[in-house]
Short mmCIF file of C-alpha atoms in Angstrom, two decimals:
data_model
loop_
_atom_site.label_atom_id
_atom_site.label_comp_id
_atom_site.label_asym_id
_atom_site.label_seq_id
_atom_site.Cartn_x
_atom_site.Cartn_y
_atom_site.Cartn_z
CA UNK C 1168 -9.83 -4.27 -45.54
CA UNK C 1169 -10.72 -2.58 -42.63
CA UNK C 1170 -13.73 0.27 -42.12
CA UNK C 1171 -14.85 2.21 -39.59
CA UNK C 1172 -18.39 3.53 -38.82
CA UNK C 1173 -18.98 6.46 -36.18
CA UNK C 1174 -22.31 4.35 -35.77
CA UNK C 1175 -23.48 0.52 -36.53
CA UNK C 1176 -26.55 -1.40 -36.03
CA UNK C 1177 -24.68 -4.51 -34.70
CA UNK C 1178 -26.72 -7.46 -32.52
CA UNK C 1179 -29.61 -5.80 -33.25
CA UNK C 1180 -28.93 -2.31 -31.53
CA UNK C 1181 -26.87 0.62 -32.88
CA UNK C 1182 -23.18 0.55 -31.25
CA UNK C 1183 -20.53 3.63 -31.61
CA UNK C 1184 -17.21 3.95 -33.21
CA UNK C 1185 -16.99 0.59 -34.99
CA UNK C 1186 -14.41 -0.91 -36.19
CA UNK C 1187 -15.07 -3.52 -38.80
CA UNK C 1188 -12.50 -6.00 -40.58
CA UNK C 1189 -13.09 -7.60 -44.03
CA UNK C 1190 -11.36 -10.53 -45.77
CA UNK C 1191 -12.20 -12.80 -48.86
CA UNK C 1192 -15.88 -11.24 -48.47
CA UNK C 1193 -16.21 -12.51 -44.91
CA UNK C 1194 -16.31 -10.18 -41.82
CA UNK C 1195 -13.25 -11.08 -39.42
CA UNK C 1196 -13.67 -8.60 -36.83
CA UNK C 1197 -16.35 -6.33 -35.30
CA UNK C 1198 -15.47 -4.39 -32.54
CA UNK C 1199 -17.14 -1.64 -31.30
CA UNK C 1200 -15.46 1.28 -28.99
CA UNK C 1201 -12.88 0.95 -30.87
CA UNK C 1202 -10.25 4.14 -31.53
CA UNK C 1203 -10.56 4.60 -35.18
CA UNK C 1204 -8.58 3.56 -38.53
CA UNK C 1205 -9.57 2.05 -41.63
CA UNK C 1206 -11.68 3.38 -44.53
CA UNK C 1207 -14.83 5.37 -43.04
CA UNK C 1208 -18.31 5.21 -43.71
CA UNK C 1209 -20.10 7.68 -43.12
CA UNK C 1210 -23.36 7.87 -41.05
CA UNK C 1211 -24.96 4.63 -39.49
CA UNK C 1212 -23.94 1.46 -41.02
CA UNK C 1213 -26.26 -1.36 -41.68
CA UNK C 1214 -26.07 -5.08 -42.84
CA UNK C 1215 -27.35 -5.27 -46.65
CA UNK C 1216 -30.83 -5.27 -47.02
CA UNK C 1217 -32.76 -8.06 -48.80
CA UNK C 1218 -35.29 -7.88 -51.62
CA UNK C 1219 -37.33 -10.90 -50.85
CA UNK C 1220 -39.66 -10.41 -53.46
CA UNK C 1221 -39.14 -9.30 -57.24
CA UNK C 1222 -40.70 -9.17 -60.27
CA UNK C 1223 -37.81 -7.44 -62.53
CA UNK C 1224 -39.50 -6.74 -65.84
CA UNK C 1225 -42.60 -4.93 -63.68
CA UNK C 1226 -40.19 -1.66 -63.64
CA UNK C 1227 -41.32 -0.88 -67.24
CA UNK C 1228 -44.75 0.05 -65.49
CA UNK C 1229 -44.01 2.52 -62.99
CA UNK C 1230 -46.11 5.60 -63.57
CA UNK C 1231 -47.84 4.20 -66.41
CA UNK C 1232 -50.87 2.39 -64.57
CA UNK C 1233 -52.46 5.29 -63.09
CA UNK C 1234 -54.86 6.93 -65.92
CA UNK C 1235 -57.69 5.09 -64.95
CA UNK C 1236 -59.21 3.74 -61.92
CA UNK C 1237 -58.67 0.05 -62.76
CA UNK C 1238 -58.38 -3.02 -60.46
CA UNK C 1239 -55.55 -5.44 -60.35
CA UNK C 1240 -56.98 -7.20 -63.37
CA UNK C 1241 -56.41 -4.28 -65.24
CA UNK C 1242 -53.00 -3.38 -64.28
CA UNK C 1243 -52.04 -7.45 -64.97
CA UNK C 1244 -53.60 -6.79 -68.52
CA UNK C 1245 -51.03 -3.69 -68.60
CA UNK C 1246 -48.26 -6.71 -67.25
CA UNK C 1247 -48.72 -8.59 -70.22
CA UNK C 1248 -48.44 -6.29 -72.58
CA UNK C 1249 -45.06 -5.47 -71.50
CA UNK C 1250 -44.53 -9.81 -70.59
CA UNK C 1251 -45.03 -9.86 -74.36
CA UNK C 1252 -42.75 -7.78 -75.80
CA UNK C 1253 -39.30 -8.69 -73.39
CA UNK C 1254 -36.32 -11.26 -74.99
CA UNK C 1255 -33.18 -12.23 -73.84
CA UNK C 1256 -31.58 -9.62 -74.53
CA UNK C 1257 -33.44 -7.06 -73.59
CA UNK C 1258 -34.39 -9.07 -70.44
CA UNK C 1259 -30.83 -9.01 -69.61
CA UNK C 1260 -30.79 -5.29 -70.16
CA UNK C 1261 -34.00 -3.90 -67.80
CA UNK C 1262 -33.09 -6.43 -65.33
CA UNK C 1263 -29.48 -5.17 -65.24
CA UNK C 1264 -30.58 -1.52 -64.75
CA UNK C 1265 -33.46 -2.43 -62.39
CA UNK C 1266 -30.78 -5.00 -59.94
CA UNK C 1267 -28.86 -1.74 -60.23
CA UNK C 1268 -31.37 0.72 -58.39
CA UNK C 1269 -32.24 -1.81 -56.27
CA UNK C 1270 -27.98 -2.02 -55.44
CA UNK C 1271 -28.39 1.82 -55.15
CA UNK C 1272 -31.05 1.48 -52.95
CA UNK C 1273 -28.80 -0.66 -50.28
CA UNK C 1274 -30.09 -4.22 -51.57
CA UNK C 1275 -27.42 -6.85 -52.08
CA UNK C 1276 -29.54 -9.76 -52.44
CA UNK C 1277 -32.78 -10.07 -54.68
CA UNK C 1278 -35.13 -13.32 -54.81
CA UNK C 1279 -36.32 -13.00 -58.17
CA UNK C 1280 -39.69 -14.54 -58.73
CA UNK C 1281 -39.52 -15.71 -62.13
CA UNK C 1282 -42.11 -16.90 -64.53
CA UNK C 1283 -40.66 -15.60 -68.08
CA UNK C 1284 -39.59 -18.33 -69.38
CA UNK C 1285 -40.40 -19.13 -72.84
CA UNK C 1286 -41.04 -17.51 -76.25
CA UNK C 1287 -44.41 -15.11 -76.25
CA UNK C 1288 -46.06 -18.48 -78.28
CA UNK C 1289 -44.95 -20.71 -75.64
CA UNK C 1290 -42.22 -22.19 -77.58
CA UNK C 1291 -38.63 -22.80 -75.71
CA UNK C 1292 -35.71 -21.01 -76.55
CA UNK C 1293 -32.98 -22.78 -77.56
CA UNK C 1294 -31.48 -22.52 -74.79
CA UNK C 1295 -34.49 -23.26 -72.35
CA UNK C 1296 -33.15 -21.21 -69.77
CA UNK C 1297 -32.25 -18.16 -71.68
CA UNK C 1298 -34.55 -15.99 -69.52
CA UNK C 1299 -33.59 -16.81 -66.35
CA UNK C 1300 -29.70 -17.10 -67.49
CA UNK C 1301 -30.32 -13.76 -68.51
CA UNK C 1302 -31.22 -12.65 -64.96
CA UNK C 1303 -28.47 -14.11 -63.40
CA UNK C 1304 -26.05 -12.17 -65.17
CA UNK C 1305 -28.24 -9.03 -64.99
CA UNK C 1306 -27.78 -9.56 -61.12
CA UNK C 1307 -23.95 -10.16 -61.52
CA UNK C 1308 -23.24 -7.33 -63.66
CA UNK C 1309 -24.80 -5.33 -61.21
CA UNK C 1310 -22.86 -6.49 -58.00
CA UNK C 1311 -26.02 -8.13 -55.99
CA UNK C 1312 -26.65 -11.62 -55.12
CA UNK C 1313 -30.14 -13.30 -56.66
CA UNK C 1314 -31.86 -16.24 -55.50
CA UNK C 1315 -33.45 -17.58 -58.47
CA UNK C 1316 -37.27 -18.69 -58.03
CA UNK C 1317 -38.00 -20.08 -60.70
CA UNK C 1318 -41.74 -20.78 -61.23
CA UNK C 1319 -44.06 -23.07 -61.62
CA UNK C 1320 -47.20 -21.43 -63.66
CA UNK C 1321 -49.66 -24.17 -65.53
CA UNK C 1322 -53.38 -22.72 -65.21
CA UNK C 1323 -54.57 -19.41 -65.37
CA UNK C 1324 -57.27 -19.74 -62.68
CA UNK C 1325 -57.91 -22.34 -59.86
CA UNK C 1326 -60.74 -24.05 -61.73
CA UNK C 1327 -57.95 -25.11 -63.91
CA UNK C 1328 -58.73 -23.02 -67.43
CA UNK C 1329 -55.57 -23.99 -69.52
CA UNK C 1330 -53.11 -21.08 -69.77
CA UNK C 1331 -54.19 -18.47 -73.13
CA UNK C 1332 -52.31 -15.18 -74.15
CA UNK C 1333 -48.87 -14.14 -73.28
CA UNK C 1334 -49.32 -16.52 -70.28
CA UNK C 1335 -48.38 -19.44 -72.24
CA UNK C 1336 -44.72 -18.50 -72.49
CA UNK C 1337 -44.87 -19.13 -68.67
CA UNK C 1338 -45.64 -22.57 -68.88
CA UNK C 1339 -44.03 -25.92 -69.22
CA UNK C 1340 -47.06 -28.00 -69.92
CA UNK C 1341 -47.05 -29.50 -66.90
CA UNK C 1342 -44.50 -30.36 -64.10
CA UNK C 1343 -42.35 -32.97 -65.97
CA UNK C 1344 -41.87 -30.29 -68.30
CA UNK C 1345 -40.78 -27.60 -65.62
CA UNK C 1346 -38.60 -29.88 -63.78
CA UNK C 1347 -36.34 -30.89 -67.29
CA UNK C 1348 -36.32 -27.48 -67.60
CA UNK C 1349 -34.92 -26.30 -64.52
CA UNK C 1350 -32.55 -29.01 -64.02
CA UNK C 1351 -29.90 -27.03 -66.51
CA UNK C 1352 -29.81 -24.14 -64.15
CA UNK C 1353 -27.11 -24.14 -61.17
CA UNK C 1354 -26.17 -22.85 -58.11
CA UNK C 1355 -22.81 -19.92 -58.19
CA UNK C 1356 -21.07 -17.57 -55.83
CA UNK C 1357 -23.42 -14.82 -56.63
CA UNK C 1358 -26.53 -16.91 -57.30
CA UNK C 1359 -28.65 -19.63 -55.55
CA UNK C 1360 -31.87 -21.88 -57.44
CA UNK C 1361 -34.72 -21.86 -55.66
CA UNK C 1362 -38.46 -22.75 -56.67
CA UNK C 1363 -41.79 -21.05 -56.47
CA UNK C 1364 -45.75 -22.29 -56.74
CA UNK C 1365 -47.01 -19.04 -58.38
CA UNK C 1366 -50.37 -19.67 -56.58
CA UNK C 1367 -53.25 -21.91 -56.01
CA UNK C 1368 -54.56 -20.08 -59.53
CA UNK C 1369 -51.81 -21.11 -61.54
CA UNK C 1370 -50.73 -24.43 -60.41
CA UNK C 1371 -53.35 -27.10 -60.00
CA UNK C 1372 -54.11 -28.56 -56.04
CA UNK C 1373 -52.82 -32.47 -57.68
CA UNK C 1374 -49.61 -31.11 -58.55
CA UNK C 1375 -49.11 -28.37 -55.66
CA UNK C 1376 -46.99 -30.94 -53.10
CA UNK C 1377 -44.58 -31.85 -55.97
CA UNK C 1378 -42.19 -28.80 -55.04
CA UNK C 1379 -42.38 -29.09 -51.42
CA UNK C 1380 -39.19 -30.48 -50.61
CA UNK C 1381 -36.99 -27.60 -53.39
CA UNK C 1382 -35.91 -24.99 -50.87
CA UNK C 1383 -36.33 -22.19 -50.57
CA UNK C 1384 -39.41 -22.13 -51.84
CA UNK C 1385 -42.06 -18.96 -52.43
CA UNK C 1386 -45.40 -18.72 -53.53
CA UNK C 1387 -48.19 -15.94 -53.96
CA UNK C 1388 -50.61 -16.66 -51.00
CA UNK C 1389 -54.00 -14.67 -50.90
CA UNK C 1390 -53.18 -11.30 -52.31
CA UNK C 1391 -56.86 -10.98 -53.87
CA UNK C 1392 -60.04 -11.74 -52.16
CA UNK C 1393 -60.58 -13.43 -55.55
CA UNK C 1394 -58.53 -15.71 -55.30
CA UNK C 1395 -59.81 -17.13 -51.62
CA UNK C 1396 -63.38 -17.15 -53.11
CA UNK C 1397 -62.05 -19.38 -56.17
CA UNK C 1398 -60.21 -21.42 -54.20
CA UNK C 1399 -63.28 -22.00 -51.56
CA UNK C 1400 -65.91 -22.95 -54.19
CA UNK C 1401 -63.23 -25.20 -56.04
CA UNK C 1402 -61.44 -26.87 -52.74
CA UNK C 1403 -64.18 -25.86 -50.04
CA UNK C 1404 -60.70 -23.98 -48.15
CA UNK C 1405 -58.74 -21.11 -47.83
CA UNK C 1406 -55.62 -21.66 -50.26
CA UNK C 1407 -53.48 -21.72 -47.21
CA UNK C 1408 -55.42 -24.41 -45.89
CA UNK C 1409 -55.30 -26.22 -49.33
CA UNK C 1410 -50.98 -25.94 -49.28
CA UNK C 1411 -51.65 -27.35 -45.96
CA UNK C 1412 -52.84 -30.37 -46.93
CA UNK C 1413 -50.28 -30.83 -49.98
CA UNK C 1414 -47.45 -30.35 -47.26
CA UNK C 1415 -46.32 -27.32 -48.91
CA UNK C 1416 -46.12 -25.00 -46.07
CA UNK C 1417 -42.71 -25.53 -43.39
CA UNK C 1418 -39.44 -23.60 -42.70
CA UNK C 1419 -38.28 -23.29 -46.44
CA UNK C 1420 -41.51 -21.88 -47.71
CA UNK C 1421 -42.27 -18.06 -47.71
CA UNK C 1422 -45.59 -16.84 -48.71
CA UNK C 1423 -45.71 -13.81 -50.20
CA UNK C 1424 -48.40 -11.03 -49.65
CA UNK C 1425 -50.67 -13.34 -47.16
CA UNK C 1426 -53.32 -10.18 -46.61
CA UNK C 1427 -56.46 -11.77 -46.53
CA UNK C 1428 -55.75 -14.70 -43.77
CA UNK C 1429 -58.48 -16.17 -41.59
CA UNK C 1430 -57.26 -16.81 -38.02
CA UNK C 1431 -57.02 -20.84 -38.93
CA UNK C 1432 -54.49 -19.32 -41.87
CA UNK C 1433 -52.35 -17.52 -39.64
CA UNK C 1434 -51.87 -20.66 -37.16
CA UNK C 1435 -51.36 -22.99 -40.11
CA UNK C 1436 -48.38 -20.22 -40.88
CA UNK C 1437 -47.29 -20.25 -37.58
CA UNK C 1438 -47.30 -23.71 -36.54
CA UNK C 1439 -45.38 -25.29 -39.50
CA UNK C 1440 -43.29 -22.25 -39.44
CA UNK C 1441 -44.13 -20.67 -43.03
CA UNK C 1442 -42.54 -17.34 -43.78
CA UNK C 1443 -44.53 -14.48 -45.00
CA UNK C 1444 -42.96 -12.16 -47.39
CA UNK C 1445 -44.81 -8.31 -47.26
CA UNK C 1446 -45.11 -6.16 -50.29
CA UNK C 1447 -46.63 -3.39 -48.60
CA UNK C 1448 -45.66 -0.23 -51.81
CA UNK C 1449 -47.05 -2.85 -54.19
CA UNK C 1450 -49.94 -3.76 -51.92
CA UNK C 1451 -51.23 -0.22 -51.86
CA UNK C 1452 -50.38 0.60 -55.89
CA UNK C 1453 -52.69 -2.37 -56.75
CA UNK C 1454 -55.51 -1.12 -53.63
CA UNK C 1455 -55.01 -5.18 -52.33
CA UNK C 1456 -55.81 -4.59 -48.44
CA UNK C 1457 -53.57 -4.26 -45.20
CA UNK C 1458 -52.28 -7.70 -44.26
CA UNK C 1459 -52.68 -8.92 -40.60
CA UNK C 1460 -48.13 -8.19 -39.82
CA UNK C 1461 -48.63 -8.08 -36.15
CA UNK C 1462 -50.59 -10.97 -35.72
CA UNK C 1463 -48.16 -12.61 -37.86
CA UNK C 1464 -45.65 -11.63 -36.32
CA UNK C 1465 -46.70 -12.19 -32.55
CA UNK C 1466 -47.68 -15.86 -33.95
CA UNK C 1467 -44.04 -16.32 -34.26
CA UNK C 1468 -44.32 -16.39 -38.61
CA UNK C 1469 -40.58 -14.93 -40.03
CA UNK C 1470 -41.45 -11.66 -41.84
CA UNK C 1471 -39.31 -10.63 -44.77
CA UNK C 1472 -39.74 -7.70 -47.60
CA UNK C 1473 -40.22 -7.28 -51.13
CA UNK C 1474 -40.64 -4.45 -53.47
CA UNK C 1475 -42.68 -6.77 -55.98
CA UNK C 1476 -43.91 -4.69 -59.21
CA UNK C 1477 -41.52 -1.88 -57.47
CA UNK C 1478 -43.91 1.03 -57.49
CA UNK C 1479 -40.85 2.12 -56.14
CA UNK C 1480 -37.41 -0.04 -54.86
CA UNK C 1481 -37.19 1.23 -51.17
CA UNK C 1482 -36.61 -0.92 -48.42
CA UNK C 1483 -37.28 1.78 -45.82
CA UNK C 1484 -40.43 2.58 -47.24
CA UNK C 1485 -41.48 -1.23 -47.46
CA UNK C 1486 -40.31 -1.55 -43.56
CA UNK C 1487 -41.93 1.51 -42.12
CA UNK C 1488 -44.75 0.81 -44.10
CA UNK C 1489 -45.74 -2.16 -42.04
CA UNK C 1490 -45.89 -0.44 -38.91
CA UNK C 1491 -47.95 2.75 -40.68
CA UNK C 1492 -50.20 0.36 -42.84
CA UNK C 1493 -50.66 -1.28 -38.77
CA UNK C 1494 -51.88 2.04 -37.47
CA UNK C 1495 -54.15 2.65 -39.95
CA UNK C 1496 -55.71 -0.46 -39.33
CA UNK C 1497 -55.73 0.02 -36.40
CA UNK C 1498 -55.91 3.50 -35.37
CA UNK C 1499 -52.89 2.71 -32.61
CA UNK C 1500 -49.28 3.70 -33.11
CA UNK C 1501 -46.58 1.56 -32.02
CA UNK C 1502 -46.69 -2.27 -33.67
CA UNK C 1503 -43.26 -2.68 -34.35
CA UNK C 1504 -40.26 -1.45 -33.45
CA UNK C 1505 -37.00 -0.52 -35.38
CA UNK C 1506 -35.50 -3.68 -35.06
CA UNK C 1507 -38.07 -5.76 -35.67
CA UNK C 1508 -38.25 -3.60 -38.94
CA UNK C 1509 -34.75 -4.04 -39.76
CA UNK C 1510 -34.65 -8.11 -39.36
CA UNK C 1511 -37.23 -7.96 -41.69
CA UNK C 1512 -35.79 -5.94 -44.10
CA UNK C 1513 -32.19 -8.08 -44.13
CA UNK C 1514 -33.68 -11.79 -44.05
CA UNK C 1515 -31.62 -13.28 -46.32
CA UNK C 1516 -32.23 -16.19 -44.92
CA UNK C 1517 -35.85 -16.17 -46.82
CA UNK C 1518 -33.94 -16.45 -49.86
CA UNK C 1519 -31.30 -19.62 -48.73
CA UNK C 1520 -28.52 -17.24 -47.50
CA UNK C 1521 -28.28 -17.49 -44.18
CA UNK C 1522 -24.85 -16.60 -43.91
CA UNK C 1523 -25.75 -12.91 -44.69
CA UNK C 1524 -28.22 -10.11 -43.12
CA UNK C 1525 -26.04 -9.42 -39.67
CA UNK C 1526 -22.53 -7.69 -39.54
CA UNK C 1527 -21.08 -10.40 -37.56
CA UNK C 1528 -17.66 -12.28 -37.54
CA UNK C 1529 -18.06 -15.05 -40.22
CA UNK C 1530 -20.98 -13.49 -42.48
CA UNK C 1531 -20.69 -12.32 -45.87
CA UNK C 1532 -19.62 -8.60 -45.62
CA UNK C 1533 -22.45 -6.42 -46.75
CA UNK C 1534 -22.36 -3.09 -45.36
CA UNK C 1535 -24.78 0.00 -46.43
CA UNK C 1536 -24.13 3.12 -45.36
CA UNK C 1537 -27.12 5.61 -44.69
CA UNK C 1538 -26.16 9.24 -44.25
CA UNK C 1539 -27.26 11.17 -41.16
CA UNK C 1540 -26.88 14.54 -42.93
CA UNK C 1541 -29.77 14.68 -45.14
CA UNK C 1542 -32.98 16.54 -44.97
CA UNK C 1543 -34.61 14.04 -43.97
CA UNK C 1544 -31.76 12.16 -41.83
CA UNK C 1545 -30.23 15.66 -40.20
CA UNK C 1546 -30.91 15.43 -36.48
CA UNK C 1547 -32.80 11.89 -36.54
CA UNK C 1548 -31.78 9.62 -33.93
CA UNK C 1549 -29.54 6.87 -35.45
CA UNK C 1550 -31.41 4.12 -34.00
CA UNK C 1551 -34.88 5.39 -35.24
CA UNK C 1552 -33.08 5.98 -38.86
CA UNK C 1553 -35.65 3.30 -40.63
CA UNK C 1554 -38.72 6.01 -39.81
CA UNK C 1555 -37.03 8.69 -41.97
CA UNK C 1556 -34.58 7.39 -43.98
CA UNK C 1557 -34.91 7.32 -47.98
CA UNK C 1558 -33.07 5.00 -50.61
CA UNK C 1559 -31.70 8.82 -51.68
CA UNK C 1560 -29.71 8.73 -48.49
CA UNK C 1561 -27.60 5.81 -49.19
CA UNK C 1562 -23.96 6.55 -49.46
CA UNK C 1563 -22.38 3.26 -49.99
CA UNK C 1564 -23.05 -0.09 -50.16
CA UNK C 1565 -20.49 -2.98 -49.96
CA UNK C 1566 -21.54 -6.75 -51.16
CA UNK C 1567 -19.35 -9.43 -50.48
CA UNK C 1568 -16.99 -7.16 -49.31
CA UNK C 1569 -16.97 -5.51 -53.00
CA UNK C 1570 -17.46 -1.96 -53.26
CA UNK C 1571 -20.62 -1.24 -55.55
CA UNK C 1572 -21.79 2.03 -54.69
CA UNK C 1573 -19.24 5.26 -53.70
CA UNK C 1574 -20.64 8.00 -52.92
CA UNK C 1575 -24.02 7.36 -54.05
CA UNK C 1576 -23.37 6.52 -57.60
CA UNK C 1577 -23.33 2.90 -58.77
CA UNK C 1578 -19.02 1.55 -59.17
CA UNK C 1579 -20.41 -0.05 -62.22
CA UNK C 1580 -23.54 1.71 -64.38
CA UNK C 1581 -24.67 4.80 -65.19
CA UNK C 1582 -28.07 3.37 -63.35
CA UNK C 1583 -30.55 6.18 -64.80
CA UNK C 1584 -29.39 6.29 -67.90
CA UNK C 1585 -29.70 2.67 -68.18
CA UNK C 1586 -32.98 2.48 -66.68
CA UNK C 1587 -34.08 4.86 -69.89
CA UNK C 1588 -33.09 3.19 -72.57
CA UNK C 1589 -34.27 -0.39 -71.33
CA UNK C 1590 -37.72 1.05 -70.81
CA UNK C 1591 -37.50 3.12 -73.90
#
């Protein structure tokens, strides 16, 4: 196949008249300046965007957390109400829908943090797996590529209180336990198996290096002030300092949230070359704080982006939001710039795929188109698209060089309706 874009962001700048060549799922040829031919797309063109961070079945809250003041310990109670009531089935079905928007929203890769795993009494399914098999076809039906992160959750606080609730059908009973389990899952074209820590709260500090060499590998890091107080009178350290000394933190580990980091956290990041994964739509739903981006990022720490509990699925709004949430911080404009937002928003590398995130000769041909001709697009600058651009202004989205949205409307589901009935 063969497309061509009046504009591309290609080697990190936007080039014009593009010609770009497709085959088996692979880009062959980029070439800008080029006269024209192929399949158009219309507006600026842009390498598929990657969900670093998901929680699928936290869709089924949107708009329903907001009656009361609350705290994040009240929205989790809300959580596990709806943790409790999701099977297989009608895992596969919300997760389906919710892979869908995301597809819709110019995603073609999702790292699904994943902690569902067993009957609401703790039992296993018979087929141990059946939640997370159930994901993986949710995010094949839908078109997108997953990285599976399948977690490790044993405690439900760092002072190790044993897990009580819905939370026990997160657990395996200890590592043993998770690691039989998750030995039945595999690798496919569409999917990869990764690994996650849920947090120093959930996984006790004895059994925290025992996933350290499963890449990738992600991990809630300081989202709550709580938890750095808990984790201070239990360890007499920050929890960043405490995966420190398990040898948890390196190249193939991405901490997500990281917004309440002492200086010493942000070196430890830096120096063993952690990856910090910001959730910044989620950060603000729950009130959690402004995390320190800039100094992250000037310490050299990869930054990717999540949409988390998906107060809303909207990788512009998660990228622009880190340079806005800066200037609020710090009452200055001008943190980051457009490109340093858009690596973040395509590293697919964060998730294992690092043959994806760049249109580039030999990487997987993911393409989304953004239209120029919106009301909030119409007269923007193409390069400066990622400050006004909307998930509503994506046109079409290729993954793998398949076709999955036209025109704005998903190749495969009727996404709305869909979302409707799984939340129903």
């Amino acid at each position: 196949m063969r497309y061509f874009a009046e504009h591309a962001w290609v080697a990190g700048r936007v080039e014009r008249d593009v010609a770009i060549e497709v085959a088996d799922g692979r880009f062959t040829a980029v070439t800008p300046g080029a006269a024209g031919g192929g399949t158009p797309l219309p507006g600026l063109v842009l390498p598929g965007l990657a969900n670093a961070h998901s929680h699928a079945f936290h869709r089924a809250l949107r708009g329903r957390t907001h009656d009361d003041r609350g705290s994040f310990w009240t929205w989790r109670e809300r959580m596990y109400e709806v943790a409790a009531r999701l099977d297989p089935d009608s895992y596969y079905a919300l997760a389906r829908a919710v892979y869908g928007e995301m597809a819709l929203a110019g995603i073609t890769c999702v790292g699904e943090f994943h902690y569902l795993h067993h009957n609401p009494d703790g039992t296993p399914y018979a087929d141990p797996n059946a939640m997370g098999h159930a994901l993986l076809a949710a995010a094949r039906d839908a078109g997108i590529r997953i990285t599976l992160l399948d977690t490790l959750y044993l405690t439900s606080g760092v002072d190790g209180r044993p897990l009580e609730g819905v939370q026990r059908r997160f657990g395996d009973g200890g590592p043993d336990g998770w690691f039989s389990r998750t030995s039945g899952l595999r690798d496919s074209a569409h999917a990869r198996i990764g690994a996650a820590l849920h947090s120093v709260r959930a996984v006790p500090a004895d059994f925290l290096g025992g996933l350290a060499d499963r890449q990738p590998l992600h991990l809630h890091l300081s989202e709550q002030r709580a938890e750095n107080e808990q984790c201070l009178a239990v360890h007499g350290c920050t929890p960043t300092e405490l995966l420190h000394r398990h040898g948890v933190l390196g190249p193939g580990t991405t901490a997500v949230h990281a917004t309440h980091l002492t200086g010493k956290d942000v070196d430890l990041l830096s120096t063993t070359g952690t990856g910090v994964c910001l959730c910044p739509t989620t950060e603000r739903d729950l009130a959690d704080g402004i995390g320190p981006a800039r100094r992250l990022a000037d310490a050299g720490v990869p930054l990717s982006l999540g949409s988390d509990s998906h107060a809303v699925i909207d990788l512009f709004e998660e990228a622009r939001a880190v340079e806005l949430d800066e200037r609020l911080a710090t009452e200055r404009r001008g943190h980051f710039t457009a490109g340093e937002l858009l690596t973040a928003a395509t590293a697919h590398a964060s998730l294992g795929w690092d043959d994806a995130g760049e249109i580039a000769v030999g990487k997987r041909a993911d393409l989304v188109a953004v239209t120029l001709d919106s009301v909030r697009t119409a007269g923007v600058d193409p390069s400066g698209v990622v400050f006004a651009a909307t998930n509503a202004d994506v046109t079409h989205v290729l993954a793998d060089g398949r076709l999955i949205v036209d025109d704005g409307r998903h190749t495969a589901l009727d996404v709305p309706a869909a979302l409707r009935e799984a939340i129903a």
